[in-house]
Coordinates of C-alpha atoms and ligand atoms in Angstrom, one line a residue:
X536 CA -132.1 -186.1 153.8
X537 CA -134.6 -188.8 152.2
X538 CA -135.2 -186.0 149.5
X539 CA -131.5 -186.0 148.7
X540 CA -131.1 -189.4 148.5
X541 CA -134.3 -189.8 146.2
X542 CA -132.8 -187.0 143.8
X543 CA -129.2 -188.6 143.7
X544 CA -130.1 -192.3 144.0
X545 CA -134.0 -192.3 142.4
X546 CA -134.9 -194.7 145.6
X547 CA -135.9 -194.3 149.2
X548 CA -133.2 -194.9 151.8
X549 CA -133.6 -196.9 154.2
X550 CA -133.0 -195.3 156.8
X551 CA -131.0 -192.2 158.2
X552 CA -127.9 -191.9 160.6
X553 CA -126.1 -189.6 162.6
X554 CA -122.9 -189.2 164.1
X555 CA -121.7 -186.1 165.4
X556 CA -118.3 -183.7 165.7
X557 CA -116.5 -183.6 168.9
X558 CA -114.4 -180.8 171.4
X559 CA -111.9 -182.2 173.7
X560 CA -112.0 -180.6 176.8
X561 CA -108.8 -181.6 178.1
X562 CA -105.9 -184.7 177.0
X563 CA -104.6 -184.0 174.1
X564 CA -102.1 -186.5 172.3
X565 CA -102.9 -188.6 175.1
X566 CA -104.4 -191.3 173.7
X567 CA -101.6 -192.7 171.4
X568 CA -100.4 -193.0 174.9
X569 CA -102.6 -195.3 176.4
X570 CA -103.7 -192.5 178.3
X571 CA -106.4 -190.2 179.4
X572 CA -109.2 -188.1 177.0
X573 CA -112.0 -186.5 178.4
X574 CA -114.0 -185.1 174.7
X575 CA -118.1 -184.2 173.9
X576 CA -120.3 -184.1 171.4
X577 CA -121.0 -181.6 169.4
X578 CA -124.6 -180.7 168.2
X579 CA -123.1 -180.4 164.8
X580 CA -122.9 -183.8 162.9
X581 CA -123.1 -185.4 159.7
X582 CA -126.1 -187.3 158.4
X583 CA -126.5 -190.3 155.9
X584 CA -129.3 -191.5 154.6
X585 CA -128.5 -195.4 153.4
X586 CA -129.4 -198.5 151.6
X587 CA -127.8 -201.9 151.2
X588 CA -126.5 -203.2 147.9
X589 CA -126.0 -206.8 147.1
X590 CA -123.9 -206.3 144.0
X591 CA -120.3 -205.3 145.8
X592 CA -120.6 -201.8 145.1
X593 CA -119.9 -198.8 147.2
X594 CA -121.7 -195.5 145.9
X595 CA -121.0 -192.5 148.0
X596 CA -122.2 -189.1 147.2
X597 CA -122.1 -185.6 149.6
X598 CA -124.3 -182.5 149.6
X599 CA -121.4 -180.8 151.2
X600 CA -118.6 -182.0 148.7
X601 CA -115.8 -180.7 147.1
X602 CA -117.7 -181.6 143.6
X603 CA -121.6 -181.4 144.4
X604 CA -123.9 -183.7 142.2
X605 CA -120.6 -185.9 141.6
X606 CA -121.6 -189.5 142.5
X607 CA -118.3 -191.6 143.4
X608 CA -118.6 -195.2 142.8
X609 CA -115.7 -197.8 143.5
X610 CA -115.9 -201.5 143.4
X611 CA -115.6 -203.2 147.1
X612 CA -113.2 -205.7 145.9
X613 CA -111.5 -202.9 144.5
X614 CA -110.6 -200.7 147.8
X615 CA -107.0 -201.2 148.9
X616 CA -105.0 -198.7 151.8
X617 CA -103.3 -196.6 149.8
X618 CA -106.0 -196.1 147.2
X619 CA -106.7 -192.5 147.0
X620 CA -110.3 -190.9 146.3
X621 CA -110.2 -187.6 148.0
X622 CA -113.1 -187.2 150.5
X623 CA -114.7 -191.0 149.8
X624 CA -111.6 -192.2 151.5
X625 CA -113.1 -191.9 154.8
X626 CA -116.3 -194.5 153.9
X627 CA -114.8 -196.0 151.7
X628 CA -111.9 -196.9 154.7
X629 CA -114.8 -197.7 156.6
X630 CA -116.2 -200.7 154.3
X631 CA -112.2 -201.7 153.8
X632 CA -112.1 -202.5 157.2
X633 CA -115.5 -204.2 158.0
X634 CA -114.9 -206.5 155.4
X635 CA -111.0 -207.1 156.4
X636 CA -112.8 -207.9 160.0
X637 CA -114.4 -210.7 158.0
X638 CA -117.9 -208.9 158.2
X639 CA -120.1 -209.9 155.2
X640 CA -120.6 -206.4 153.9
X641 CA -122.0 -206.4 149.8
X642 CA -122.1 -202.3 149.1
X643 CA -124.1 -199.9 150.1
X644 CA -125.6 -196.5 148.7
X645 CA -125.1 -193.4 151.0
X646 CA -125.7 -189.7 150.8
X647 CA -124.2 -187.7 153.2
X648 CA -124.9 -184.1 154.3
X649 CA -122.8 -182.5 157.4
X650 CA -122.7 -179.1 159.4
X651 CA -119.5 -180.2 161.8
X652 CA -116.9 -177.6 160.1
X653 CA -114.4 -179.3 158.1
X654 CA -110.6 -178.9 158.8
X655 CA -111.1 -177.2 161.9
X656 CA -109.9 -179.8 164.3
X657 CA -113.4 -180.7 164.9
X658 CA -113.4 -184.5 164.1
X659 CA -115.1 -184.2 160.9
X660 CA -114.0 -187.5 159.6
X661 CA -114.6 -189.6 162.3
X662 CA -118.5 -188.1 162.1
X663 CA -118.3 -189.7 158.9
X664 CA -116.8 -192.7 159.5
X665 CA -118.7 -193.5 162.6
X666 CA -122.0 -192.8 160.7
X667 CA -120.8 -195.1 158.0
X668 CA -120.0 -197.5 160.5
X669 CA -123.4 -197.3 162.7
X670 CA -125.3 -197.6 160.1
X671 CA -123.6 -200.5 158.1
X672 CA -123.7 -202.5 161.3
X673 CA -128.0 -202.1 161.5
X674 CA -127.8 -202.5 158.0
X675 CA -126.2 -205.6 158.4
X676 CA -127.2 -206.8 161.6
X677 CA -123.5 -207.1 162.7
X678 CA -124.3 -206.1 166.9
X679 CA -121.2 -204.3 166.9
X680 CA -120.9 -202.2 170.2
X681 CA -119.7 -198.5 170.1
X682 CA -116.6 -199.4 171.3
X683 CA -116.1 -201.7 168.5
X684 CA -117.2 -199.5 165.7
X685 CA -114.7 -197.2 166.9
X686 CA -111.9 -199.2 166.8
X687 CA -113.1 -200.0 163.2
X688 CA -112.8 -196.6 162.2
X689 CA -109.5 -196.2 163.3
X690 CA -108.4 -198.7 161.8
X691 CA -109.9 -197.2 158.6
X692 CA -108.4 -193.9 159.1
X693 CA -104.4 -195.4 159.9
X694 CA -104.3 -197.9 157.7
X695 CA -106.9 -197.1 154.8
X696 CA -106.5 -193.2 155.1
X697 CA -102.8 -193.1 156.3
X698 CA -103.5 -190.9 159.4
X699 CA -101.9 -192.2 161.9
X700 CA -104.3 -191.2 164.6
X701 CA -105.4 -192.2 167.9
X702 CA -109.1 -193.0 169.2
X703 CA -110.5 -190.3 170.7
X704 CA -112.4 -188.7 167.7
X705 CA -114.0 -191.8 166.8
X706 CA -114.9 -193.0 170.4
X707 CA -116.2 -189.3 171.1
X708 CA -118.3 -189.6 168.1
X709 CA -119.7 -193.1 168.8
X710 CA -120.5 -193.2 172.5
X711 CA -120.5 -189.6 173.8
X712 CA -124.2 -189.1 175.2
X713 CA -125.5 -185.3 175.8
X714 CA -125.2 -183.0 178.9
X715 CA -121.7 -185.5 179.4
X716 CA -118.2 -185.2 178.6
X717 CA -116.9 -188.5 177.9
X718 CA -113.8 -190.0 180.3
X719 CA -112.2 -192.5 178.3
X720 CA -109.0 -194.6 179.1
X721 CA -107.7 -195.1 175.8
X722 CA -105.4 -198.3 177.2
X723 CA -108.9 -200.3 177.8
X724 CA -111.5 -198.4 176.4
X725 CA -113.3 -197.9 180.0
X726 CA -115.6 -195.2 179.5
X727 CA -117.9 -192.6 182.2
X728 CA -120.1 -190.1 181.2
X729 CA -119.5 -187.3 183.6
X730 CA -122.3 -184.4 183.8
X731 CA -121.1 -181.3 182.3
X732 CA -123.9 -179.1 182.5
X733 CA -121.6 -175.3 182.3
X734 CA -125.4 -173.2 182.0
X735 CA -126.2 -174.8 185.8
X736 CA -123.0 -173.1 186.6
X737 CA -123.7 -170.0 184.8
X738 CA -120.9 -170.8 182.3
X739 CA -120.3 -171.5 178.9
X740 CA -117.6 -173.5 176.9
X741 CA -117.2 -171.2 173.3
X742 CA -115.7 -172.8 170.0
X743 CA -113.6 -170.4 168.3
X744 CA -112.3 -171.5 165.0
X745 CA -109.2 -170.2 163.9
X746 CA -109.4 -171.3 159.9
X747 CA -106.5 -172.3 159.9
X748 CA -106.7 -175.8 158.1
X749 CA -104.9 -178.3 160.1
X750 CA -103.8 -181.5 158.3
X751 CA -102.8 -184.8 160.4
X752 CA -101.3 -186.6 157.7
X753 CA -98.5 -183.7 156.7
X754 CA -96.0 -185.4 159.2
X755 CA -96.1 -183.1 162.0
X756 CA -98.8 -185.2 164.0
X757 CA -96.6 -188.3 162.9
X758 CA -93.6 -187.2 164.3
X759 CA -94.9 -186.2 167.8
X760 CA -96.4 -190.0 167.6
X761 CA -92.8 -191.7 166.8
X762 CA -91.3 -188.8 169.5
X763 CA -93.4 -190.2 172.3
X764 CA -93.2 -193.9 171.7
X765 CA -89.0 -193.3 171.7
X766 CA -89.6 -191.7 174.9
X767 CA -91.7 -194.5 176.4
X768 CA -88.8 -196.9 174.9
X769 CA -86.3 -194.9 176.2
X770 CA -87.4 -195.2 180.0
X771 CA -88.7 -199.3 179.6
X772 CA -92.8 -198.5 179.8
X773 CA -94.9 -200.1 177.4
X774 CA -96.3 -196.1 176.8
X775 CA -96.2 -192.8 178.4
X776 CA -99.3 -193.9 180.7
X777 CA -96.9 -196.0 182.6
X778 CA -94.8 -193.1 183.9
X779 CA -96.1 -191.6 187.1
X780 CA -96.6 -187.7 187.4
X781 CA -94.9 -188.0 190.7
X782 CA -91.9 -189.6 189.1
X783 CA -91.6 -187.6 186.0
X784 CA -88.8 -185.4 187.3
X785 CA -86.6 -188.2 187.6
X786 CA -88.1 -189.7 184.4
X787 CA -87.2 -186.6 182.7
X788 CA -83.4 -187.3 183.7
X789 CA -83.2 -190.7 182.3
X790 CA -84.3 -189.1 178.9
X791 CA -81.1 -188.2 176.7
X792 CA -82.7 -186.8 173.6
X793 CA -83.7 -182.9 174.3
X794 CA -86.3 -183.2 171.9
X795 CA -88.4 -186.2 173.1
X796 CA -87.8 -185.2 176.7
X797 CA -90.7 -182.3 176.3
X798 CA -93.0 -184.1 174.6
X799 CA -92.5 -186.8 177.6
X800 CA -93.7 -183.6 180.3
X801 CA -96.6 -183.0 178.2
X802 CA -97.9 -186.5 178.1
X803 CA -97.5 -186.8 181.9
X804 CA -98.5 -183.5 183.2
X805 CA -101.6 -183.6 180.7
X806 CA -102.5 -186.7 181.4
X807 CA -102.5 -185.9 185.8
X808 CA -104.5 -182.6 183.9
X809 CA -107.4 -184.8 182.6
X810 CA -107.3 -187.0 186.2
X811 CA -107.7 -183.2 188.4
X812 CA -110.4 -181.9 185.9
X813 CA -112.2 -185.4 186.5
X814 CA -112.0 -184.7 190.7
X815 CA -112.5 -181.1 190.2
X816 CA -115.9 -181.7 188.6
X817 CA -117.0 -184.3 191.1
X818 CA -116.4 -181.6 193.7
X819 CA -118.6 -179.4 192.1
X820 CA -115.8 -176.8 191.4
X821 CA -116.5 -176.6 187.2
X822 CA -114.9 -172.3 187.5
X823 CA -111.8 -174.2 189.2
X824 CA -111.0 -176.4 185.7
X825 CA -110.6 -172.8 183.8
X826 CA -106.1 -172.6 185.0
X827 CA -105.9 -176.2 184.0
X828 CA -107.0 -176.0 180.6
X829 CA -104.8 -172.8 180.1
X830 CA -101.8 -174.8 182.0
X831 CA -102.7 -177.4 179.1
X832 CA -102.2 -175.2 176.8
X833 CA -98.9 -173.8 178.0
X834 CA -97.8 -177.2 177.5
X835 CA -99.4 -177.6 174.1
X836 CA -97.4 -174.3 173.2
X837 CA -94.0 -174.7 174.7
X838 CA -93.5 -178.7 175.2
X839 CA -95.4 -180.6 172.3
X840 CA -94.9 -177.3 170.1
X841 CA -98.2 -178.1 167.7
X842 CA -99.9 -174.7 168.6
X843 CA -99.6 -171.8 166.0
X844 CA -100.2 -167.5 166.3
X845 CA -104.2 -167.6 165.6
X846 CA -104.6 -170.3 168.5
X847 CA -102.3 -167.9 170.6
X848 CA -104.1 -164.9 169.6
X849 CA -107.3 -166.6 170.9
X850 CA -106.1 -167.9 174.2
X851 CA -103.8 -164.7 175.1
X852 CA -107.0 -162.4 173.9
X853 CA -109.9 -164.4 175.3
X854 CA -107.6 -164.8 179.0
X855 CA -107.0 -161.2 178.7
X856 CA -110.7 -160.3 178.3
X857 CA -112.0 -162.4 181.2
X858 CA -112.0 -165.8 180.3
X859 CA -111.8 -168.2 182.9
X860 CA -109.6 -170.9 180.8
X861 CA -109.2 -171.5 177.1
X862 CA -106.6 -173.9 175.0
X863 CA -106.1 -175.0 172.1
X864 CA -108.2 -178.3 171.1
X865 CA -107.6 -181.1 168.4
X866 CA -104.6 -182.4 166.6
X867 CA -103.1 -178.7 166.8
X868 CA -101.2 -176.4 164.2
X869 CA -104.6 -174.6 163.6
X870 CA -108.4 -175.6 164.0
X871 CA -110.1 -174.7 167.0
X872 CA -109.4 -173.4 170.6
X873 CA -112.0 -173.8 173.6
X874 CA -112.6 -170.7 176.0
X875 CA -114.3 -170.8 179.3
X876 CA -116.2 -168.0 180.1
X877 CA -119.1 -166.8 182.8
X878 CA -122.1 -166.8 180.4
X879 CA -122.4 -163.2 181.0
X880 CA -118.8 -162.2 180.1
X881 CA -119.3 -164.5 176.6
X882 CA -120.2 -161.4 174.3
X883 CA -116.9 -159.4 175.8
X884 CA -114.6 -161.8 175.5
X885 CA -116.1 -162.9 172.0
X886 CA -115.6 -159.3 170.6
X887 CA -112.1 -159.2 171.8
X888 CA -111.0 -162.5 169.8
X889 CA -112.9 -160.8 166.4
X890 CA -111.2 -157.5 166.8
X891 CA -107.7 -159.0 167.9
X892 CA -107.7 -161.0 164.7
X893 CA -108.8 -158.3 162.7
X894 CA -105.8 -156.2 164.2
X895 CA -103.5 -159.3 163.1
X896 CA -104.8 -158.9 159.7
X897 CA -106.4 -163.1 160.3
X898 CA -109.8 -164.5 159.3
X899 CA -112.3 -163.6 161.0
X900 CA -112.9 -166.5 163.3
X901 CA -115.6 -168.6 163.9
X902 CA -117.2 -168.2 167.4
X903 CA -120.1 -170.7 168.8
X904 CA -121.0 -172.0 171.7
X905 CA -120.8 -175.8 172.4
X906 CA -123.2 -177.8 174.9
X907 CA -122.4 -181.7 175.1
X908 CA -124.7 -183.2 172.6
X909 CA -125.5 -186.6 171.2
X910 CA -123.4 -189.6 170.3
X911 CA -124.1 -191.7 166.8
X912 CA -127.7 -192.9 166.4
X913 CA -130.4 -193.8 163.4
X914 CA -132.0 -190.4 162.7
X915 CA -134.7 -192.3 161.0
Ligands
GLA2132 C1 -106.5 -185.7 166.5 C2 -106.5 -187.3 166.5 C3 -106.8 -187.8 167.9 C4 -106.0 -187.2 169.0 C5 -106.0 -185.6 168.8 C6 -105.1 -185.0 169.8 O1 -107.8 -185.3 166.7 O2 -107.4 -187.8 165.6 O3 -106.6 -189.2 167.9 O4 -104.7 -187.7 169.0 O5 -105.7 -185.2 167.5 O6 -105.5 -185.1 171.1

C-alpha cells in the first residue's frame, strides 16, 4: 500500500485505512423503512493509504481502476451532486459532504487498492466511502463516531452519487466488528453485535456470486423506494416499520394499489424475519434460521420482484443439494446470494451451483465462504 502510494504520489502516506464489504444475512430493503437489518463484514475490503493537502485539492488514484496509472484530480470547491467522474464519485461524494457538514476539510491524496468484488451486491462503494470517511476524520481530527461517518456516506452516495440508497452498507462497513452480525435499527441507529460463530456450529455461510452486474441507480431500486413510501402513506404510518406483522392482513386490505400492496408484505413479513433470526440465535438454534432466509427469499422473488434466474438457479440448486437456507442478498436483480450449509455438505452443494450454471449456459459463479470480519479501522 505505502509502495503504491510512493510510486503514484512520490511521498509517504500517512497512514493506511480499511473498511471492508458486507453480506446481509437477512432484511432486505428494510432500512429505507426505518426498519430492521442484521449485515457482517466481510474479510474482503478496500485499503487507502492517505495524506492531507492544504491546497483544496482532491487527488484520488486506484490500483484496481477502470484506467490503472490514471491519477484523477478535481478541485474541492469544484465538486457539486450531479458532477460525474466515474469511479472518483464515491470519495469524491465523500469530501462533498464533509465539507457541506461544515467540516474544515483542505484535500487530500489517496490511493486506493480493494479485493471486495465490484458489482456484485457486495457493498463495494460504501468500503470506499467509509474508508474515505475514517480516515479523513483522523486526518482531520473531526471525532466523528461510526454512526456518524455513516450517515455521511449516505449522504454522499444519494445526493452526490444519485443512489438513492438506504444505510445498511455503510453502517455494516463502519461499525460491524468480527465473529458478529450486526443488528441495526435503521429508525435510530441502535446497534448489537450478536455472535455469529457458524464453524462452532459446524456450519458455514457461502457467497456465491452470480456476475450478474446489478446497478442501484438504473430505476429499479428507486421505484421499490417510491412503492413503499406510497404504501406507508397510504395506511397513515410515518414508514412501513410502523405496521405490525400481526396487523398486516388487515393492512394489506386498506391498500388499493395491487402493486404497492406486495411490496408492503415484504417489508412486514421481512422485517418480523430479521426479529425471529435475532431470537433464534439467542436460543442457540443457528440450523433453525436456514427456512427463514429461504422464506425471505420467496418474498424477495414473488412480492418485491428484484430477484433474477442466476439468483434462482443458486437458491433452487443449493436447497436442492442440501442446503440448509440460502437467498438472495443486496440490492437484488443480480449480485450475490447466501447459502447455509453443514460445513461438510459445502463442497456438494458448491459443485451443484457450478454445474447447474454451466447446464444454463451462465458464468461460472463465484463461490467463497464468508466468516464475519472486521469493521473500518487505520491499517497503519
Ligand atoms: C443496497 C442498498 C442498501 C439496502 C440494500 C437492500 O445494498 O445500498 O441500503 O437497501 O440494497 O437491502
Amino acid at each position: 500500500m505505502t509502495d503504491g502510494f510512493r510510486a503514484v504520489y512520490g511521498t509517504e502516506p500517512t497512514g493506511v485505512w480499511a473498511a471492508p464489504g458486507r453480506v446481509n444475512l437477512i432484511g432486505e430493503h428494510t432500512d429505507y423503512n426505518d426498519g430492521f437489518v442484521m449485515p457482517f463484514a466481510l474479510p474482503h475490503a478496500t485499503l487507502a493509504a492517505v495524506s492531507p493537502r492544504t491546497d483544496g485539492l482532491l487527488r484520488v488514484h486506484s490500483a484496481s481502476g477502470e484506467v490503472p496509472g490514471d491519477i484523477v484530480e478535481l478541485a474541492l470547491d469544484d465538486l457539486a451532486p450531479g458532477r460525474r467522474d466515474g469511479w472518483a464519485d464515491y470519495p469524491a461524494g465523500v469530501l462533498w459532504a464533509l465539507r457541506d457538514a461544515g467540516h474544515a476539510v483542505t484535500g487530500a491524496d489517496l490511493h486506493f487498492v480493494s479485493d471486495v468484488p465490484h458489482g456484485a451486491g457486495l457493498s463495494s462503494s460504501a468500503a470506499i466511502e467509509v474508508v474515505t470517511a475514517l480516515a479523513l476524520n483522523e486526518l482531520y481530527e473531526l471525532g466523528l463516531a461510526g454512526w456518524q461517518l455513516a450517515r455521511l456516506c449516505q449522504r454522499a452516495e444519494n445526493v452526490y452519487v444519485g443512489a438513492p440508497t438506504g444505510i445498511m452498507d455503510q453502517t455494516a462497513s463502519a461499525c460491524c466488528t468480527a465473529g458478529h452480525a450486526l443488528f441495526l435499527d435503521t429508525r435510530d441507529l441502535t446497534q448489537r453485535q450478536v455472535p455469529f460463530d457458524l464453524a462452532a456450529h459446524g456450519m458455514r455461510l457461502l457467497v456465491v456470486d452470480t456476475r450478474v452486474q446489478h446497478a442501484h441507480s438504473d430505476g429499479e431500486y428507486g421505484k421499490r423506494r417510491a412503492g413503499c413510501e406510497a404504501g406507508a402513506a397510504a395506511l397513515g404510518v410515518p414508514a412501513l416499520r410502523d405496521v405490525p406483522h400481526d396487523g398486516l392482513e388487515e393492512a394489506l386490505g386498506r391498500i388499493e394499489d395491487d402493486e404497492v400492496r406486495p411490496l408492503v408484505r415484504h417489508i412486514v413479513t421481512e422485517n418480523h424475519r430479521v426479529e425471529r433470526v435475532i431470537e433464534l440465535l439467542s436460543q442457540g438454534g443457528v440450523r433453525a434460521i436456514g427456512p427463514v432466509l429461504t422464506e425471505g427469499h420467496a418474498s424477495l422473488r414473488d412480492d418485491f420482484r428484484i430477484s433474477c434466474p442466476e439468483l434462482d438457479l443458486v437458491v433452487d440448486t443449493a436447497l436442492a443439494s442440501g442446503a440448509i437456507g440460502a437467498r438472495m442478498t443486496g440490492g437484488g436483480f443480480g449480485g450475490s446470494a447466501i447459502v447455509l450449509v453443514d460445513s461438510d455438505a459445502a463442497d456438494t452443494v458448491t459443485k451443484s451451483v457450478q454445474e447447474a450454471f454451466a447446464a444454463a449456459g451462465y458464468a461460472a459463479p463465484r463461490v467463497f465462504t464468508a466468516v464475519p470480519g472486521a469493521g473500518a479501522r487505520r491499517a497503519r
